[in-house]
Amino acid sequence: MAACDTDEYQDYQFEQDRSIEVSSADQLSAPDAQPTIVLGSSGGELLAKSGPLLASDDFAPPAQNFGPGTHSISIPALSCVAQGGAISGDLNGCEGGTTTRANGDSEFPCAITAEAPDVRTTFICPLELPSGAKINSVTAHGYDDSSDAYMEAAIWRTSNAHFAPDYFSPSFEGQWQSSGLASTPGAFSFPVYLNTDPAHTVSAGYRYTLGFGLEYSTMTVLAFGFEVTYTVS
């Protein structure tokens, strides 16, 4: 296991827990004591303010990949939410590699599969990009070890005041793309938004979503996740 950088870990704790720090016992007992609220970190330095947290305060740390340029983000299938009563989280445990758990086994969460044979299981994943960003491409990744299993996926947006999907892919529209039923293809990938299509500009007032479905009959199919490339001007 790689050595842990204490400073990095502390920054991560602060970003996740929004910790409240008081520098001394005297400060606690002072009549006008104002705790220091840590809002996040940037470049290894903590962002903090004294006094109560206001609605106008920027509570989130600066996003590292929202600066100008073209970026890529990966969305693990394990982070997506199951629909229709299926179980979210790992539905296919793996083991081996260098994993050693506290009780001595080597199991680790690795990928998502369908809930049961001949039952399509659907998952959704939020896609969080700033308004004005341009989506260049979306690619789905997975693994299939049979000729009767597939993964399908699509991208859409939904108005904040509505529930109907707006499929904005010029080439695919509302047609969910699929890995197909090829004979034991092994690791696969397929496009969900083509990089040859005009880039889609993310608009305020919409929720952006990636969805995927899995189905198999005999052997399993695994969803690994998505890769999204986007540009910020």
PDB file of C-alpha atoms in Angstrom:
ATOM      1  CA  MET A   1       0.000   0.000   0.000  1.00  0.00           C
ATOM      2  CA  ALA A   2       1.319   3.453  -0.891  1.00  0.00           C
ATOM      3  CA  ALA A   3       2.346   5.724   1.952  1.00  0.00           C
ATOM      4  CA  CYS A   4      -0.317   8.199   3.013  1.00  0.00           C
ATOM      5  CA  ASP A   5       0.458  11.909   2.640  1.00  0.00           C
ATOM      6  CA  THR A   6      -0.804  13.290   5.963  1.00  0.00           C
ATOM      7  CA  ASP A   7      -1.296  16.838   4.661  1.00  0.00           C
ATOM      8  CA  GLU A   8      -3.296  15.627   1.664  1.00  0.00           C
ATOM      9  CA  TYR A   9      -5.428  13.399   3.869  1.00  0.00           C
ATOM     10  CA  GLN A  10      -6.181  16.242   6.254  1.00  0.00           C
ATOM     11  CA  ASP A  11      -7.247  18.468   3.382  1.00  0.00           C
ATOM     12  CA  TYR A  12      -9.487  15.705   2.092  1.00  0.00           C
ATOM     13  CA  GLN A  13     -11.094  15.312   5.516  1.00  0.00           C
ATOM     14  CA  PHE A  14     -11.825  18.995   5.692  1.00  0.00           C
ATOM     15  CA  GLU A  15     -13.329  19.049   2.201  1.00  0.00           C
ATOM     16  CA  GLN A  16     -15.624  16.145   2.967  1.00  0.00           C
ATOM     17  CA  ASP A  17     -16.596  16.859   6.573  1.00  0.00           C
ATOM     18  CA  ARG A  18     -16.734  20.679   6.465  1.00  0.00           C
ATOM     19  CA  SER A  19     -15.003  20.567   9.867  1.00  0.00           C
ATOM     20  CA  ILE A  20     -15.366  23.287  12.463  1.00  0.00           C
ATOM     21  CA  GLU A  21     -12.149  24.193  14.241  1.00  0.00           C
ATOM     22  CA  VAL A  22     -11.623  26.305  17.355  1.00  0.00           C
ATOM     23  CA  SER A  23      -8.013  27.259  17.928  1.00  0.00           C
ATOM     24  CA  SER A  24      -8.029  27.262  21.732  1.00  0.00           C
ATOM     25  CA  ALA A  25     -10.076  26.693  24.880  1.00  0.00           C
ATOM     26  CA  ASP A  26      -9.964  30.454  25.536  1.00  0.00           C
ATOM     27  CA  GLN A  27     -11.689  31.073  22.241  1.00  0.00           C
ATOM     28  CA  LEU A  28     -14.477  28.682  23.223  1.00  0.00           C
ATOM     29  CA  SER A  29     -15.140  30.487  26.502  1.00  0.00           C
ATOM     30  CA  ALA A  30     -15.082  33.995  25.049  1.00  0.00           C
ATOM     31  CA  PRO A  31     -18.546  35.639  25.043  1.00  0.00           C
ATOM     32  CA  ASP A  32     -18.258  36.597  21.374  1.00  0.00           C
ATOM     33  CA  ALA A  33     -16.447  33.433  20.267  1.00  0.00           C
ATOM     34  CA  GLN A  34     -16.797  32.775  16.558  1.00  0.00           C
ATOM     35  CA  PRO A  35     -15.677  29.333  15.358  1.00  0.00           C
ATOM     36  CA  THR A  36     -13.661  29.034  12.204  1.00  0.00           C
ATOM     37  CA  ILE A  37     -15.568  27.118   9.557  1.00  0.00           C
ATOM     38  CA  VAL A  38     -13.402  25.325   7.020  1.00  0.00           C
ATOM     39  CA  LEU A  39     -15.010  25.481   3.583  1.00  0.00           C
ATOM     40  CA  GLY A  40     -12.458  23.486   1.607  1.00  0.00           C
ATOM     41  CA  SER A  41      -8.911  23.685   0.332  1.00  0.00           C
ATOM     42  CA  SER A  42      -7.118  25.029  -2.697  1.00  0.00           C
ATOM     43  CA  GLY A  43      -3.525  24.335  -3.595  1.00  0.00           C
ATOM     44  CA  GLY A  44      -2.918  22.773  -0.184  1.00  0.00           C
ATOM     45  CA  GLU A  45      -4.233  25.837   1.668  1.00  0.00           C
ATOM     46  CA  LEU A  46      -7.434  25.685   3.718  1.00  0.00           C
ATOM     47  CA  LEU A  47     -10.251  28.041   2.813  1.00  0.00           C
ATOM     48  CA  ALA A  48     -11.891  29.277   5.998  1.00  0.00           C
ATOM     49  CA  LYS A  49     -14.044  32.023   7.442  1.00  0.00           C
ATOM     50  CA  SER A  50     -14.870  33.200  10.942  1.00  0.00           C
ATOM     51  CA  GLY A  51     -18.419  33.609  12.140  1.00  0.00           C
ATOM     52  CA  PRO A  52     -21.685  31.952  11.141  1.00  0.00           C
ATOM     53  CA  LEU A  53     -22.085  30.294   7.768  1.00  0.00           C
ATOM     54  CA  LEU A  54     -24.277  32.369   5.478  1.00  0.00           C
ATOM     55  CA  ALA A  55     -26.379  31.329   2.491  1.00  0.00           C
ATOM     56  CA  SER A  56     -24.180  33.569   0.344  1.00  0.00           C
ATOM     57  CA  ASP A  57     -21.010  31.659   1.270  1.00  0.00           C
ATOM     58  CA  ASP A  58     -19.467  29.424  -1.367  1.00  0.00           C
ATOM     59  CA  PHE A  59     -19.542  26.129   0.520  1.00  0.00           C
ATOM     60  CA  ALA A  60     -17.847  23.989  -2.119  1.00  0.00           C
ATOM     61  CA  PRO A  61     -14.091  23.793  -2.735  1.00  0.00           C
ATOM     62  CA  PRO A  62     -12.915  24.952  -6.160  1.00  0.00           C
ATOM     63  CA  ALA A  63     -13.410  22.353  -8.874  1.00  0.00           C
ATOM     64  CA  GLN A  64     -10.056  21.229 -10.224  1.00  0.00           C
ATOM     65  CA  ASN A  65     -11.245  20.290 -13.738  1.00  0.00           C
ATOM     66  CA  PHE A  66     -13.532  23.213 -14.518  1.00  0.00           C
ATOM     67  CA  GLY A  67     -10.791  25.542 -15.742  1.00  0.00           C
ATOM     68  CA  PRO A  68     -10.330  26.416 -19.419  1.00  0.00           C
ATOM     69  CA  GLY A  69      -9.367  23.543 -21.693  1.00  0.00           C
ATOM     70  CA  THR A  70     -10.492  20.042 -22.607  1.00  0.00           C
ATOM     71  CA  HIS A  71     -10.891  17.573 -19.748  1.00  0.00           C
ATOM     72  CA  SER A  72     -11.923  13.977 -19.141  1.00  0.00           C
ATOM     73  CA  ILE A  73     -13.815  12.565 -16.174  1.00  0.00           C
ATOM     74  CA  SER A  74     -14.561   8.925 -15.357  1.00  0.00           C
ATOM     75  CA  ILE A  75     -17.795   7.873 -13.659  1.00  0.00           C
ATOM     76  CA  PRO A  76     -17.658   4.451 -11.944  1.00  0.00           C
ATOM     77  CA  ALA A  77     -20.726   2.263 -12.409  1.00  0.00           C
ATOM     78  CA  LEU A  78     -20.423   1.462  -8.694  1.00  0.00           C
ATOM     79  CA  SER A  79     -21.446   5.052  -7.907  1.00  0.00           C
ATOM     80  CA  CYS A  80     -24.693   4.885  -9.901  1.00  0.00           C
ATOM     81  CA  VAL A  81     -28.150   4.300  -8.420  1.00  0.00           C
ATOM     82  CA  ALA A  82     -30.276   1.241  -9.243  1.00  0.00           C
ATOM     83  CA  GLN A  83     -33.869   1.711 -10.361  1.00  0.00           C
ATOM     84  CA  GLY A  84     -37.072  -0.301 -10.001  1.00  0.00           C
ATOM     85  CA  GLY A  85     -36.278  -1.875  -6.649  1.00  0.00           C
ATOM     86  CA  ALA A  86     -32.890  -3.311  -7.644  1.00  0.00           C
ATOM     87  CA  ILE A  87     -29.943  -3.058  -5.252  1.00  0.00           C
ATOM     88  CA  SER A  88     -27.504  -0.180  -5.682  1.00  0.00           C
ATOM     89  CA  GLY A  89     -23.807  -0.786  -5.220  1.00  0.00           C
ATOM     90  CA  ASP A  90     -21.677  -3.810  -5.962  1.00  0.00           C
ATOM     91  CA  LEU A  91     -23.640  -6.724  -7.429  1.00  0.00           C
ATOM     92  CA  ASN A  92     -20.555  -8.629  -8.466  1.00  0.00           C
ATOM     93  CA  GLY A  93     -17.809  -9.127  -5.896  1.00  0.00           C
ATOM     94  CA  CYS A  94     -14.272  -9.768  -7.096  1.00  0.00           C
ATOM     95  CA  GLU A  95     -11.208 -11.049  -5.307  1.00  0.00           C
ATOM     96  CA  GLY A  96      -7.481 -11.348  -5.734  1.00  0.00           C
ATOM     97  CA  GLY A  97      -4.779  -8.941  -6.786  1.00  0.00           C
ATOM     98  CA  THR A  98      -3.094  -7.255  -3.846  1.00  0.00           C
ATOM     99  CA  THR A  99      -6.316  -6.921  -1.802  1.00  0.00           C
ATOM    100  CA  THR A 100      -6.190  -8.118   1.818  1.00  0.00           C
ATOM    101  CA  ARG A 101      -9.191  -7.456   4.054  1.00  0.00           C
ATOM    102  CA  ALA A 102      -9.246  -7.383   7.862  1.00  0.00           C
ATOM    103  CA  ASN A 103     -10.648 -10.920   8.082  1.00  0.00           C
ATOM    104  CA  GLY A 104      -8.024 -12.270   5.695  1.00  0.00           C
ATOM    105  CA  ASP A 105      -9.981 -12.595   2.431  1.00  0.00           C
ATOM    106  CA  SER A 106      -9.252 -10.693  -0.780  1.00  0.00           C
ATOM    107  CA  GLU A 107     -12.720  -9.582  -1.902  1.00  0.00           C
ATOM    108  CA  PHE A 108     -13.235  -6.066  -3.271  1.00  0.00           C
ATOM    109  CA  PRO A 109     -16.101  -4.156  -4.967  1.00  0.00           C
ATOM    110  CA  CYS A 110     -15.377  -4.167  -8.672  1.00  0.00           C
ATOM    111  CA  ALA A 111     -18.317  -3.787 -11.051  1.00  0.00           C
ATOM    112  CA  ILE A 112     -22.074  -3.835 -11.502  1.00  0.00           C
ATOM    113  CA  THR A 113     -24.053  -6.685 -13.060  1.00  0.00           C
ATOM    114  CA  ALA A 114     -27.745  -7.405 -13.575  1.00  0.00           C
ATOM    115  CA  GLU A 115     -29.753  -8.364 -10.504  1.00  0.00           C
ATOM    116  CA  ALA A 116     -30.850 -11.792 -11.840  1.00  0.00           C
ATOM    117  CA  PRO A 117     -30.867 -13.806 -15.090  1.00  0.00           C
ATOM    118  CA  ASP A 118     -33.291 -12.565 -17.769  1.00  0.00           C
ATOM    119  CA  VAL A 119     -34.085  -9.434 -15.759  1.00  0.00           C
ATOM    120  CA  ARG A 120     -32.976  -6.088 -17.166  1.00  0.00           C
ATOM    121  CA  THR A 121     -31.527  -3.943 -14.387  1.00  0.00           C
ATOM    122  CA  THR A 122     -31.296  -0.171 -14.917  1.00  0.00           C
ATOM    123  CA  PHE A 123     -29.024   2.348 -13.212  1.00  0.00           C
ATOM    124  CA  ILE A 124     -28.709   6.138 -13.434  1.00  0.00           C
ATOM    125  CA  CYS A 125     -25.654   8.307 -12.820  1.00  0.00           C
ATOM    126  CA  PRO A 126     -25.718  12.102 -12.364  1.00  0.00           C
ATOM    127  CA  LEU A 127     -23.425  14.029 -14.692  1.00  0.00           C
ATOM    128  CA  GLU A 128     -22.286  17.193 -12.941  1.00  0.00           C
ATOM    129  CA  LEU A 129     -20.732  19.747 -15.266  1.00  0.00           C
ATOM    130  CA  PRO A 130     -20.858  23.557 -15.100  1.00  0.00           C
ATOM    131  CA  SER A 131     -23.262  25.391 -17.379  1.00  0.00           C
ATOM    132  CA  GLY A 132     -21.462  26.484 -20.525  1.00  0.00           C
ATOM    133  CA  ALA A 133     -19.232  23.405 -20.650  1.00  0.00           C
ATOM    134  CA  LYS A 134     -19.318  21.553 -23.975  1.00  0.00           C
ATOM    135  CA  ILE A 135     -19.762  17.762 -23.935  1.00  0.00           C
ATOM    136  CA  ASN A 136     -17.519  16.319 -26.655  1.00  0.00           C
ATOM    137  CA  SER A 137     -17.954  12.575 -26.191  1.00  0.00           C
ATOM    138  CA  VAL A 138     -19.285   9.913 -23.836  1.00  0.00           C
ATOM    139  CA  THR A 139     -18.052   6.305 -23.872  1.00  0.00           C
ATOM    140  CA  ALA A 140     -19.399   3.324 -21.890  1.00  0.00           C
ATOM    141  CA  HIS A 141     -17.044   0.574 -20.661  1.00  0.00           C
ATOM    142  CA  GLY A 142     -17.773  -2.965 -19.481  1.00  0.00           C
ATOM    143  CA  TYR A 143     -17.058  -6.688 -19.761  1.00  0.00           C
ATOM    144  CA  ASP A 144     -19.100  -9.508 -21.266  1.00  0.00           C
ATOM    145  CA  ASP A 145     -18.282 -13.232 -21.113  1.00  0.00           C
ATOM    146  CA  SER A 146     -21.311 -14.628 -22.932  1.00  0.00           C
ATOM    147  CA  SER A 147     -23.252 -14.345 -26.186  1.00  0.00           C
ATOM    148  CA  ASP A 148     -26.616 -13.693 -24.506  1.00  0.00           C
ATOM    149  CA  ALA A 149     -25.757 -10.611 -22.432  1.00  0.00           C
ATOM    150  CA  TYR A 150     -25.501  -6.905 -23.166  1.00  0.00           C
ATOM    151  CA  MET A 151     -25.038  -3.462 -21.697  1.00  0.00           C
ATOM    152  CA  GLU A 152     -27.022  -0.508 -23.033  1.00  0.00           C
ATOM    153  CA  ALA A 153     -26.591   3.184 -22.219  1.00  0.00           C
ATOM    154  CA  ALA A 154     -27.808   6.675 -23.050  1.00  0.00           C
ATOM    155  CA  ILE A 155     -27.338  10.305 -22.039  1.00  0.00           C
ATOM    156  CA  TRP A 156     -30.083  12.868 -21.581  1.00  0.00           C
ATOM    157  CA  ARG A 157     -31.064  16.014 -19.756  1.00  0.00           C
ATOM    158  CA  THR A 158     -34.262  16.881 -17.887  1.00  0.00           C
ATOM    159  CA  SER A 159     -35.709  20.292 -17.145  1.00  0.00           C
ATOM    160  CA  ASN A 160     -35.531  21.102 -13.444  1.00  0.00           C
ATOM    161  CA  ALA A 161     -39.304  21.615 -13.475  1.00  0.00           C
ATOM    162  CA  HIS A 162     -40.141  18.395 -15.360  1.00  0.00           C
ATOM    163  CA  PHE A 163     -39.465  14.653 -15.564  1.00  0.00           C
ATOM    164  CA  ALA A 164     -39.396  13.887 -19.316  1.00  0.00           C
ATOM    165  CA  PRO A 165     -35.968  13.070 -20.803  1.00  0.00           C
ATOM    166  CA  ASP A 166     -34.493  15.289 -23.491  1.00  0.00           C
ATOM    167  CA  TYR A 167     -32.103  13.093 -25.480  1.00  0.00           C
ATOM    168  CA  PHE A 168     -29.656  15.557 -27.018  1.00  0.00           C
ATOM    169  CA  SER A 169     -27.346  13.227 -28.962  1.00  0.00           C
ATOM    170  CA  PRO A 170     -27.705  14.251 -32.643  1.00  0.00           C
ATOM    171  CA  SER A 171     -26.860  10.745 -33.895  1.00  0.00           C
ATOM    172  CA  PHE A 172     -28.585   8.511 -31.348  1.00  0.00           C
ATOM    173  CA  GLU A 173     -31.410  10.683 -29.945  1.00  0.00           C
ATOM    174  CA  GLY A 174     -33.508   8.369 -27.716  1.00  0.00           C
ATOM    175  CA  GLN A 175     -32.003   5.128 -29.002  1.00  0.00           C
ATOM    176  CA  TRP A 176     -30.013   3.571 -26.149  1.00  0.00           C
ATOM    177  CA  GLN A 177     -26.722   2.274 -27.503  1.00  0.00           C
ATOM    178  CA  SER A 178     -25.643  -1.295 -26.785  1.00  0.00           C
ATOM    179  CA  SER A 179     -22.651  -3.587 -26.577  1.00  0.00           C
ATOM    180  CA  GLY A 180     -24.721  -6.082 -28.585  1.00  0.00           C
ATOM    181  CA  LEU A 181     -24.893  -9.851 -28.306  1.00  0.00           C
ATOM    182  CA  ALA A 182     -21.517 -10.627 -29.806  1.00  0.00           C
ATOM    183  CA  SER A 183     -20.035 -13.961 -28.763  1.00  0.00           C
ATOM    184  CA  THR A 184     -17.953 -13.440 -25.594  1.00  0.00           C
ATOM    185  CA  PRO A 185     -16.380 -10.131 -26.596  1.00  0.00           C
ATOM    186  CA  GLY A 186     -14.526  -9.708 -23.276  1.00  0.00           C
ATOM    187  CA  ALA A 187     -13.798  -6.078 -22.392  1.00  0.00           C
ATOM    188  CA  PHE A 188     -15.818  -3.704 -24.542  1.00  0.00           C
ATOM    189  CA  SER A 189     -16.573  -0.032 -25.025  1.00  0.00           C
ATOM    190  CA  PHE A 190     -19.140   1.765 -27.134  1.00  0.00           C
ATOM    191  CA  PRO A 191     -20.047   5.413 -27.778  1.00  0.00           C
ATOM    192  CA  VAL A 192     -23.007   7.058 -26.076  1.00  0.00           C
ATOM    193  CA  TYR A 193     -22.265  10.525 -27.493  1.00  0.00           C
ATOM    194  CA  LEU A 194     -20.126  10.612 -30.638  1.00  0.00           C
ATOM    195  CA  ASN A 195     -17.041  12.813 -30.792  1.00  0.00           C
ATOM    196  CA  THR A 196     -17.883  13.450 -34.459  1.00  0.00           C
ATOM    197  CA  ASP A 197     -21.179  15.134 -33.495  1.00  0.00           C
ATOM    198  CA  PRO A 198     -21.310  18.848 -32.650  1.00  0.00           C
ATOM    199  CA  ALA A 199     -20.405  19.389 -29.003  1.00  0.00           C
ATOM    200  CA  HIS A 200     -23.413  19.851 -26.714  1.00  0.00           C
ATOM    201  CA  THR A 201     -23.392  22.959 -24.505  1.00  0.00           C
ATOM    202  CA  VAL A 202     -24.528  22.296 -20.935  1.00  0.00           C
ATOM    203  CA  SER A 203     -27.432  24.606 -20.082  1.00  0.00           C
ATOM    204  CA  ALA A 204     -28.532  25.949 -16.706  1.00  0.00           C
ATOM    205  CA  GLY A 205     -31.953  24.752 -15.586  1.00  0.00           C
ATOM    206  CA  TYR A 206     -31.390  21.095 -16.527  1.00  0.00           C
ATOM    207  CA  ARG A 207     -30.345  17.920 -14.729  1.00  0.00           C
ATOM    208  CA  TYR A 208     -27.888  15.856 -16.798  1.00  0.00           C
ATOM    209  CA  THR A 209     -28.044  12.078 -16.494  1.00  0.00           C
ATOM    210  CA  LEU A 210     -26.283   8.977 -17.788  1.00  0.00           C
ATOM    211  CA  GLY A 211     -28.271   5.760 -17.695  1.00  0.00           C
ATOM    212  CA  PHE A 212     -27.349   2.151 -18.374  1.00  0.00           C
ATOM    213  CA  GLY A 213     -29.065  -1.206 -18.370  1.00  0.00           C
ATOM    214  CA  LEU A 214     -27.721  -4.766 -18.042  1.00  0.00           C
ATOM    215  CA  GLU A 215     -29.272  -8.104 -18.957  1.00  0.00           C
ATOM    216  CA  TYR A 216     -27.984 -11.679 -19.265  1.00  0.00           C
ATOM    217  CA  SER A 217     -29.336 -15.220 -19.470  1.00  0.00           C
ATOM    218  CA  THR A 218     -26.511 -17.645 -18.707  1.00  0.00           C
ATOM    219  CA  MET A 219     -23.192 -15.883 -18.048  1.00  0.00           C
ATOM    220  CA  THR A 220     -22.801 -12.376 -16.708  1.00  0.00           C
ATOM    221  CA  VAL A 221     -22.121  -8.921 -18.107  1.00  0.00           C
ATOM    222  CA  LEU A 222     -20.359  -6.235 -16.087  1.00  0.00           C
ATOM    223  CA  ALA A 223     -20.615  -2.442 -16.269  1.00  0.00           C
ATOM    224  CA  PHE A 224     -17.387  -0.613 -15.429  1.00  0.00           C
ATOM    225  CA  GLY A 225     -18.557   2.965 -16.026  1.00  0.00           C
ATOM    226  CA  PHE A 226     -18.287   5.947 -18.356  1.00  0.00           C
ATOM    227  CA  GLU A 227     -15.655   8.320 -19.689  1.00  0.00           C
ATOM    228  CA  VAL A 228     -16.823  11.852 -20.525  1.00  0.00           C
ATOM    229  CA  THR A 229     -14.725  14.434 -22.364  1.00  0.00           C
ATOM    230  CA  TYR A 230     -15.763  18.082 -22.207  1.00  0.00           C
ATOM    231  CA  THR A 231     -14.381  21.525 -22.913  1.00  0.00           C
ATOM    232  CA  VAL A 232     -14.570  24.701 -20.837  1.00  0.00           C
ATOM    233  CA  SER A 233     -13.849  27.994 -22.587  1.00  0.00           C
TER     234      SER A 233
END
